Amino acid sequence: MKVAILSLVLHTNYGGLLQSYALQTVLERMGHEVEILSAPETCKTPPLRKMPYCLMRRLAYKLLKDHSAPIFWERKMNRERPVVTQHTQRFIDQYLHVRLIESFGDIQQQDYDAYVVGSDQVWRPKYFECQWHSPIENAFLLFTKDWQVKRIAYAPSFGVDNWEFSEAQTKACGELAQAFDHISVREDAGILLCQEHLHLEAAHTLDPTMLLQAEDYRALIAQEPASPGDLLVYLLDEDGEKGSVVERIAQKKRMTPFRVNSAHSQLSDPLEKRIVPKVESWLKGFADAKLVVTDSFHACVFSILFGKPFVVLKNEDRGNARVDSLIKQLGLTPQPLEGVEGLSFYLCEAKNVESLREQSAAWLSEATMSFKKRIDAVDEFGEAN
């Protein structure tokens, strides 16, 4: 069966890349032909009618807040992106089977037998619409409306435990969701949101990255050099408070902190400092760490997969529901971090994951195999039975 995966647009996000890699790998091991849908990462200049307003706003920002801020930042982004993304793009080119589309109108009914929506925060309107430049309804496969295709949602995330859809979006997405053959979500909050707002029942499955074993990821990092420390720090939104926590842990535990992501992301930072490290280096950090400090959902996931203790720092802007649900789902309890007052860590045993992995893989297998039988029936009799 030919399957298309629809998630957020592939870029430099490690969790996003690895969840696509994992879902592709699992589906291919089930015997399917898989392509991941993505869009070219190019920044387009605003429409001509909006250009005067945009330029005035950018000029004011440059004069009042940041003298180094570029006026025509789209040109700068497009020129420098190949340098910044050189390592993550190499991972995409080597391991992911990607189909780039300019719009969802590029896809024809005969292109795929089935669509798998997920994972990541693909059902979060502000993320989907910003990355795809397309309405959230297409995350619910609006572009396949009236097509005879299989529709599966595997562990998509709303990102938060509150409803962020408008009334019109809720109505449209609720109707589209009814056409799905199978739906699962990644968080327990997602189950409630589906019930309350989309009026449907959803299963609870693991993030795709957890369908693979640590050994699957170790195969990707066999040639990577050792990490430069033993305290892995992966913070998506670092600030002074989080930095002081890391410093306190390092001092009290006599550990050497190291980071596996670029500490520089502003356009005004030197280009060579904004180059995003390799996906393999990121994975190697978890394999080598003795302790992980993070505010990232997927960093928690890979700490669990590699059997490493991890300290979670809350991240309200990106949503805590994902991490809270994962910890609850695995039955983890906080344990005092010895020698560091006021901090706790989590440690997950492999057996806690294995049964959930088997259940989630079985759910996905049944969801795809049920349609394969239908495809076979069409081939044999000329119509679905």
mmCIF file of N, CA, C and O in Angstrom, residues 171-239:
data_model
loop_
_atom_site.group_PDB
_atom_site.id
_atom_site.type_symbol
_atom_site.label_atom_id
_atom_site.label_comp_id
_atom_site.label_asym_id
_atom_site.label_seq_id
_atom_site.Cartn_x
_atom_site.Cartn_y
_atom_site.Cartn_z
ATOM 1 N N LYS A 171 -16.066 23.365 13.659
ATOM 2 C CA LYS A 171 -17.136 22.742 12.870
ATOM 3 C C LYS A 171 -16.567 21.995 11.663
ATOM 4 O O LYS A 171 -16.904 20.824 11.418
ATOM 5 N N ALA A 172 -15.675 22.657 10.916
ATOM 6 C CA ALA A 172 -15.132 22.054 9.699
ATOM 7 C C ALA A 172 -14.260 20.845 10.019
ATOM 8 O O ALA A 172 -14.375 19.791 9.375
ATOM 9 N N CYS A 173 -13.390 20.979 11.008
ATOM 10 C CA CYS A 173 -12.486 19.875 11.348
ATOM 11 C C CYS A 173 -13.241 18.714 11.970
ATOM 12 O O CYS A 173 -12.878 17.548 11.782
ATOM 13 N N GLY A 174 -14.309 19.028 12.714
ATOM 14 C CA GLY A 174 -15.120 17.965 13.285
ATOM 15 C C GLY A 174 -15.770 17.121 12.199
ATOM 16 O O GLY A 174 -15.830 15.893 12.284
ATOM 17 N N GLU A 175 -16.260 17.773 11.152
ATOM 18 C CA GLU A 175 -16.864 17.041 10.039
ATOM 19 C C GLU A 175 -15.824 16.220 9.288
ATOM 20 O O GLU A 175 -16.079 15.073 8.916
ATOM 21 N N LEU A 176 -14.655 16.787 9.077
ATOM 22 C CA LEU A 176 -13.592 16.066 8.376
ATOM 23 C C LEU A 176 -13.096 14.878 9.186
ATOM 24 O O LEU A 176 -12.780 13.817 8.636
ATOM 25 N N ALA A 177 -13.021 15.049 10.501
ATOM 26 C CA ALA A 177 -12.530 13.969 11.357
ATOM 27 C C ALA A 177 -13.437 12.743 11.307
ATOM 28 O O ALA A 177 -12.978 11.613 11.491
ATOM 29 N N GLN A 178 -14.727 12.962 11.049
ATOM 30 C CA GLN A 178 -15.658 11.837 10.975
ATOM 31 C C GLN A 178 -15.336 10.904 9.807
ATOM 32 O O GLN A 178 -15.745 9.744 9.798
ATOM 33 N N ALA A 179 -14.591 11.410 8.816
ATOM 34 C CA ALA A 179 -14.248 10.591 7.650
ATOM 35 C C ALA A 179 -13.011 9.727 7.888
ATOM 36 O O ALA A 179 -12.685 8.887 7.045
ATOM 37 N N PHE A 180 -12.336 9.922 9.030
ATOM 38 C CA PHE A 180 -11.151 9.113 9.328
ATOM 39 C C PHE A 180 -11.580 7.687 9.675
ATOM 40 O O PHE A 180 -12.582 7.463 10.353
ATOM 41 N N ASP A 181 -10.784 6.737 9.222
ATOM 42 C CA ASP A 181 -11.062 5.334 9.522
ATOM 43 C C ASP A 181 -10.578 4.941 10.914
ATOM 44 O O ASP A 181 -11.197 4.111 11.582
ATOM 45 N N HIS A 182 -9.458 5.513 11.333
ATOM 46 C CA HIS A 182 -8.888 5.220 12.651
ATOM 47 C C HIS A 182 -8.233 6.486 13.183
ATOM 48 O O HIS A 182 -7.527 7.178 12.436
ATOM 49 N N ILE A 183 -8.443 6.782 14.465
ATOM 50 C CA ILE A 183 -7.848 7.967 15.076
ATOM 51 C C ILE A 183 -7.240 7.608 16.419
ATOM 52 O O ILE A 183 -7.892 7.004 17.277
ATOM 53 N N SER A 184 -5.983 7.972 16.586
ATOM 54 C CA SER A 184 -5.348 7.933 17.903
ATOM 55 C C SER A 184 -4.684 9.275 18.126
ATOM 56 O O SER A 184 -4.415 10.018 17.178
ATOM 57 N N VAL A 185 -4.423 9.610 19.377
ATOM 58 C CA VAL A 185 -3.735 10.847 19.719
ATOM 59 C C VAL A 185 -2.593 10.523 20.689
ATOM 60 O O VAL A 185 -2.501 9.417 21.216
ATOM 61 N N ARG A 186 -1.740 11.532 20.912
ATOM 62 C CA ARG A 186 -0.508 11.295 21.654
ATOM 63 C C ARG A 186 -0.641 11.565 23.145
ATOM 64 O O ARG A 186 0.169 11.082 23.937
ATOM 65 N N GLU A 187 -1.640 12.365 23.545
ATOM 66 C CA GLU A 187 -1.793 12.714 24.953
ATOM 67 C C GLU A 187 -3.196 12.402 25.446
ATOM 68 O O GLU A 187 -4.155 12.406 24.662
ATOM 69 N N ASP A 188 -3.296 12.168 26.752
ATOM 70 C CA ASP A 188 -4.623 11.911 27.303
ATOM 71 C C ASP A 188 -5.512 13.146 27.189
ATOM 72 O O ASP A 188 -6.733 13.030 27.022
ATOM 73 N N ALA A 189 -4.918 14.343 27.238
ATOM 74 C CA ALA A 189 -5.706 15.557 27.038
ATOM 75 C C ALA A 189 -6.311 15.574 25.633
ATOM 76 O O ALA A 189 -7.410 16.090 25.427
ATOM 77 N N GLY A 190 -5.592 15.010 24.664
ATOM 78 C CA GLY A 190 -6.090 14.953 23.297
ATOM 79 C C GLY A 190 -7.349 14.110 23.178
ATOM 80 O O GLY A 190 -8.229 14.399 22.357
ATOM 81 N N ILE A 191 -7.432 13.048 23.970
ATOM 82 C CA ILE A 191 -8.639 12.206 23.969
ATOM 83 C C ILE A 191 -9.850 13.026 24.387
ATOM 84 O O ILE A 191 -10.917 12.967 23.763
ATOM 85 N N LEU A 192 -9.683 13.825 25.442
ATOM 86 C CA LEU A 192 -10.783 14.658 25.929
ATOM 87 C C LEU A 192 -11.145 15.742 24.928
ATOM 88 O O LEU A 192 -12.334 16.026 24.717
ATOM 89 N N LEU A 193 -10.140 16.349 24.295
ATOM 90 C CA LEU A 193 -10.412 17.388 23.305
ATOM 91 C C LEU A 193 -11.181 16.817 22.115
ATOM 92 O O LEU A 193 -12.084 17.471 21.576
ATOM 93 N N CYS A 194 -10.826 15.607 21.702
ATOM 94 C CA CYS A 194 -11.555 14.951 20.608
ATOM 95 C C CYS A 194 -13.004 14.685 20.994
ATOM 96 O O CYS A 194 -13.927 14.886 20.184
ATOM 97 N N GLN A 195 -13.212 14.246 22.214
ATOM 98 C CA GLN A 195 -14.570 13.957 22.673
ATOM 99 C C GLN A 195 -15.416 15.222 22.768
ATOM 100 O O GLN A 195 -16.550 15.264 22.294
ATOM 101 N N GLU A 196 -14.849 16.250 23.368
ATOM 102 C CA GLU A 196 -15.613 17.454 23.671
ATOM 103 C C GLU A 196 -15.857 18.346 22.456
ATOM 104 O O GLU A 196 -16.911 18.987 22.352
ATOM 105 N N HIS A 197 -14.901 18.382 21.531
ATOM 106 C CA HIS A 197 -14.987 19.361 20.447
ATOM 107 C C HIS A 197 -15.165 18.738 19.060
ATOM 108 O O HIS A 197 -15.762 19.358 18.184
ATOM 109 N N LEU A 198 -14.636 17.525 18.866
ATOM 110 C CA LEU A 198 -14.776 16.873 17.561
ATOM 111 C C LEU A 198 -15.813 15.760 17.589
ATOM 112 O O LEU A 198 -16.134 15.180 16.558
ATOM 113 N N HIS A 199 -16.298 15.434 18.796
ATOM 114 C CA HIS A 199 -17.356 14.440 18.993
ATOM 115 C C HIS A 199 -16.963 13.075 18.431
ATOM 116 O O HIS A 199 -17.726 12.437 17.700
ATOM 117 N N LEU A 200 -15.775 12.639 18.788
ATOM 118 C CA LEU A 200 -15.318 11.314 18.374
ATOM 119 C C LEU A 200 -14.428 10.717 19.445
ATOM 120 O O LEU A 200 -13.871 11.413 20.306
ATOM 121 N N GLU A 201 -14.310 9.405 19.400
ATOM 122 C CA GLU A 201 -13.465 8.674 20.333
ATOM 123 C C GLU A 201 -12.101 8.425 19.694
ATOM 124 O O GLU A 201 -12.011 8.042 18.527
ATOM 125 N N ALA A 202 -11.046 8.646 20.450
ATOM 126 C CA ALA A 202 -9.688 8.433 19.951
ATOM 127 C C ALA A 202 -8.930 7.514 20.882
ATOM 128 O O ALA A 202 -9.108 7.555 22.106
ATOM 129 N N ALA A 203 -8.093 6.668 20.306
ATOM 130 C CA ALA A 203 -7.208 5.808 21.109
ATOM 131 C C ALA A 203 -6.009 6.629 21.581
ATOM 132 O O ALA A 203 -5.739 7.718 21.079
ATOM 133 N N HIS A 204 -5.293 6.075 22.549
ATOM 134 C CA HIS A 204 -4.096 6.736 23.092
ATOM 135 C C HIS A 204 -2.885 5.892 22.701
ATOM 136 O O HIS A 204 -2.745 4.759 23.147
ATOM 137 N N THR A 205 -2.025 6.448 21.841
ATOM 138 C CA THR A 205 -0.846 5.701 21.382
ATOM 139 C C THR A 205 0.425 6.498 21.670
ATOM 140 O O THR A 205 0.382 7.708 21.895
ATOM 141 N N LEU A 206 1.545 5.794 21.612
ATOM 142 C CA LEU A 206 2.838 6.425 21.857
ATOM 143 C C LEU A 206 3.272 7.283 20.676
ATOM 144 O O LEU A 206 2.879 7.033 19.532
ATOM 145 N N ASP A 207 4.097 8.270 20.963
ATOM 146 C CA ASP A 207 4.755 9.031 19.912
ATOM 147 C C ASP A 207 5.517 8.058 19.009
ATOM 148 O O ASP A 207 6.078 7.065 19.483
ATOM 149 N N PRO A 208 5.551 8.285 17.688
ATOM 150 C CA PRO A 208 6.225 7.345 16.778
ATOM 151 C C PRO A 208 7.669 7.028 17.158
ATOM 152 O O PRO A 208 8.133 5.907 16.933
ATOM 153 N N THR A 209 8.386 7.998 17.717
ATOM 154 C CA THR A 209 9.782 7.743 18.081
ATOM 155 C C THR A 209 9.911 6.588 19.059
ATOM 156 O O THR A 209 10.932 5.895 19.081
ATOM 157 N N MET A 210 8.865 6.333 19.847
ATOM 158 C CA MET A 210 8.930 5.285 20.853
ATOM 159 C C MET A 210 8.528 3.923 20.299
ATOM 160 O O MET A 210 8.606 2.916 21.007
ATOM 161 N N LEU A 211 8.129 3.874 19.036
ATOM 162 C CA LEU A 211 7.853 2.584 18.404
ATOM 163 C C LEU A 211 9.154 1.854 18.058
ATOM 164 O O LEU A 211 9.151 0.641 17.854
ATOM 165 N N LEU A 212 10.244 2.605 17.982
ATOM 166 C CA LEU A 212 11.555 2.004 17.728
ATOM 167 C C LEU A 212 12.285 1.780 19.037
ATOM 168 O O LEU A 212 11.998 2.412 20.056
ATOM 169 N N GLN A 213 13.261 0.877 19.008
ATOM 170 C CA GLN A 213 14.078 0.573 20.184
ATOM 171 C C GLN A 213 15.314 1.469 20.194
ATOM 172 O O GLN A 213 15.702 2.036 19.166
ATOM 173 N N ALA A 214 15.966 1.552 21.351
ATOM 174 C CA ALA A 214 17.210 2.321 21.447
ATOM 175 C C ALA A 214 18.240 1.808 20.445
ATOM 176 O O ALA A 214 19.012 2.588 19.883
ATOM 177 N N GLU A 215 18.227 0.501 20.183
ATOM 178 C CA GLU A 215 19.196 -0.081 19.252
ATOM 179 C C GLU A 215 19.010 0.473 17.834
ATOM 180 O O GLU A 215 19.973 0.592 17.077
ATOM 181 N N ASP A 216 17.777 0.784 17.466
ATOM 182 C CA ASP A 216 17.526 1.367 16.149
ATOM 183 C C ASP A 216 18.229 2.713 16.014
ATOM 184 O O ASP A 216 18.753 3.053 14.946
ATOM 185 N N TYR A 217 18.221 3.488 17.091
ATOM 186 C CA TYR A 217 18.869 4.793 17.060
ATOM 187 C C TYR A 217 20.382 4.675 17.230
ATOM 188 O O TYR A 217 21.138 5.464 16.654
ATOM 189 N N ARG A 218 20.817 3.697 18.005
ATOM 190 C CA ARG A 218 22.271 3.496 18.159
ATOM 191 C C ARG A 218 22.917 3.161 16.817
ATOM 192 O O ARG A 218 24.079 3.500 16.579
ATOM 193 N N ALA A 219 22.171 2.525 15.927
ATOM 194 C CA ALA A 219 22.717 2.203 14.608
ATOM 195 C C ALA A 219 23.030 3.462 13.808
ATOM 196 O O ALA A 219 23.894 3.449 12.925
ATOM 197 N N LEU A 220 22.342 4.566 14.132
ATOM 198 C CA LEU A 220 22.572 5.821 13.421
ATOM 199 C C LEU A 220 23.802 6.569 13.940
ATOM 200 O O LEU A 220 24.307 7.469 13.264
ATOM 201 N N ILE A 221 24.256 6.213 15.140
ATOM 202 C CA ILE A 221 25.320 7.007 15.784
ATOM 203 C C ILE A 221 26.587 6.199 16.022
ATOM 204 O O ILE A 221 27.460 6.624 16.785
ATOM 205 N N ALA A 222 26.713 5.067 15.347
ATOM 206 C CA ALA A 222 27.866 4.181 15.590
ATOM 207 C C ALA A 222 29.187 4.880 15.313
ATOM 208 O O ALA A 222 30.207 4.576 15.948
ATOM 209 N N GLN A 223 29.212 5.833 14.370
ATOM 210 C CA GLN A 223 30.458 6.491 13.988
ATOM 211 C C GLN A 223 30.643 7.853 14.648
ATOM 212 O O GLN A 223 31.623 8.548 14.365
ATOM 213 N N GLU A 224 29.749 8.236 15.531
ATOM 214 C CA GLU A 224 29.830 9.557 16.157
ATOM 215 C C GLU A 224 30.870 9.588 17.273
ATOM 216 O O GLU A 224 30.988 8.638 18.046
ATOM 217 N N PRO A 225 31.658 10.671 17.378
ATOM 218 C CA PRO A 225 32.626 10.796 18.478
ATOM 219 C C PRO A 225 31.918 10.978 19.809
ATOM 220 O O PRO A 225 30.733 11.336 19.860
ATOM 221 N N ALA A 226 32.649 10.750 20.890
ATOM 222 C CA ALA A 226 32.077 10.873 22.230
ATOM 223 C C ALA A 226 31.656 12.310 22.503
ATOM 224 O O ALA A 226 32.257 13.272 21.996
ATOM 225 N N SER A 227 30.607 12.465 23.293
ATOM 226 C CA SER A 227 30.125 13.797 23.671
ATOM 227 C C SER A 227 31.099 14.450 24.651
ATOM 228 O O SER A 227 31.810 13.755 25.393
ATOM 229 N N PRO A 228 31.127 15.784 24.697
ATOM 230 C CA PRO A 228 32.117 16.489 25.512
ATOM 231 C C PRO A 228 31.749 16.668 26.982
ATOM 232 O O PRO A 228 32.311 17.528 27.661
ATOM 233 N N GLY A 229 30.806 15.918 27.498
ATOM 234 C CA GLY A 229 30.412 16.059 28.889
ATOM 235 C C GLY A 229 29.496 14.937 29.308
ATOM 236 O O GLY A 229 29.291 13.967 28.568
ATOM 237 N N ASP A 230 28.939 15.051 30.517
ATOM 238 C CA ASP A 230 28.042 14.003 31.014
ATOM 239 C C ASP A 230 26.681 14.542 31.465
ATOM 240 O O ASP A 230 25.797 13.779 31.811
ATOM 241 N N LEU A 231 26.515 15.869 31.475
ATOM 242 C CA LEU A 231 25.237 16.486 31.810
ATOM 243 C C LEU A 231 24.669 17.118 30.538
ATOM 244 O O LEU A 231 25.075 18.213 30.136
ATOM 245 N N LEU A 232 23.739 16.423 29.885
ATOM 246 C CA LEU A 232 23.159 16.913 28.630
ATOM 247 C C LEU A 232 22.118 17.981 28.930
ATOM 248 O O LEU A 232 21.166 17.740 29.679
ATOM 249 N N VAL A 233 22.303 19.143 28.337
ATOM 250 C CA VAL A 233 21.371 20.256 28.492
ATOM 251 C C VAL A 233 20.719 20.516 27.136
ATOM 252 O O VAL A 233 21.395 20.904 26.189
ATOM 253 N N TYR A 234 19.406 20.263 27.055
ATOM 254 C CA TYR A 234 18.682 20.546 25.812
ATOM 255 C C TYR A 234 17.470 21.384 26.168
ATOM 256 O O TYR A 234 16.442 20.877 26.619
ATOM 257 N N LEU A 235 17.619 22.695 25.986
ATOM 258 C CA LEU A 235 16.567 23.646 26.319
ATOM 259 C C LEU A 235 16.128 24.383 25.069
ATOM 260 O O LEU A 235 16.942 24.993 24.378
ATOM 261 N N LEU A 236 14.835 24.313 24.783
ATOM 262 C CA LEU A 236 14.298 25.005 23.615
ATOM 263 C C LEU A 236 14.178 26.497 23.869
ATOM 264 O O LEU A 236 14.360 27.309 22.963
ATOM 265 N N ASP A 237 13.851 26.853 25.094
ATOM 266 C CA ASP A 237 13.677 28.255 25.467
ATOM 267 C C ASP A 237 14.474 28.524 26.740
ATOM 268 O O ASP A 237 13.948 28.453 27.847
ATOM 269 N N GLU A 238 15.733 28.826 26.559
ATOM 270 C CA GLU A 238 16.616 29.015 27.713
ATOM 271 C C GLU A 238 16.483 30.435 28.242
ATOM 272 O O GLU A 238 16.353 31.396 27.484
ATOM 273 N N ASP A 239 16.522 30.556 29.562
ATOM 274 C CA ASP A 239 16.509 31.865 30.203
ATOM 275 C C ASP A 239 17.407 31.818 31.428
ATOM 276 O O ASP A 239 18.023 30.789 31.729
#
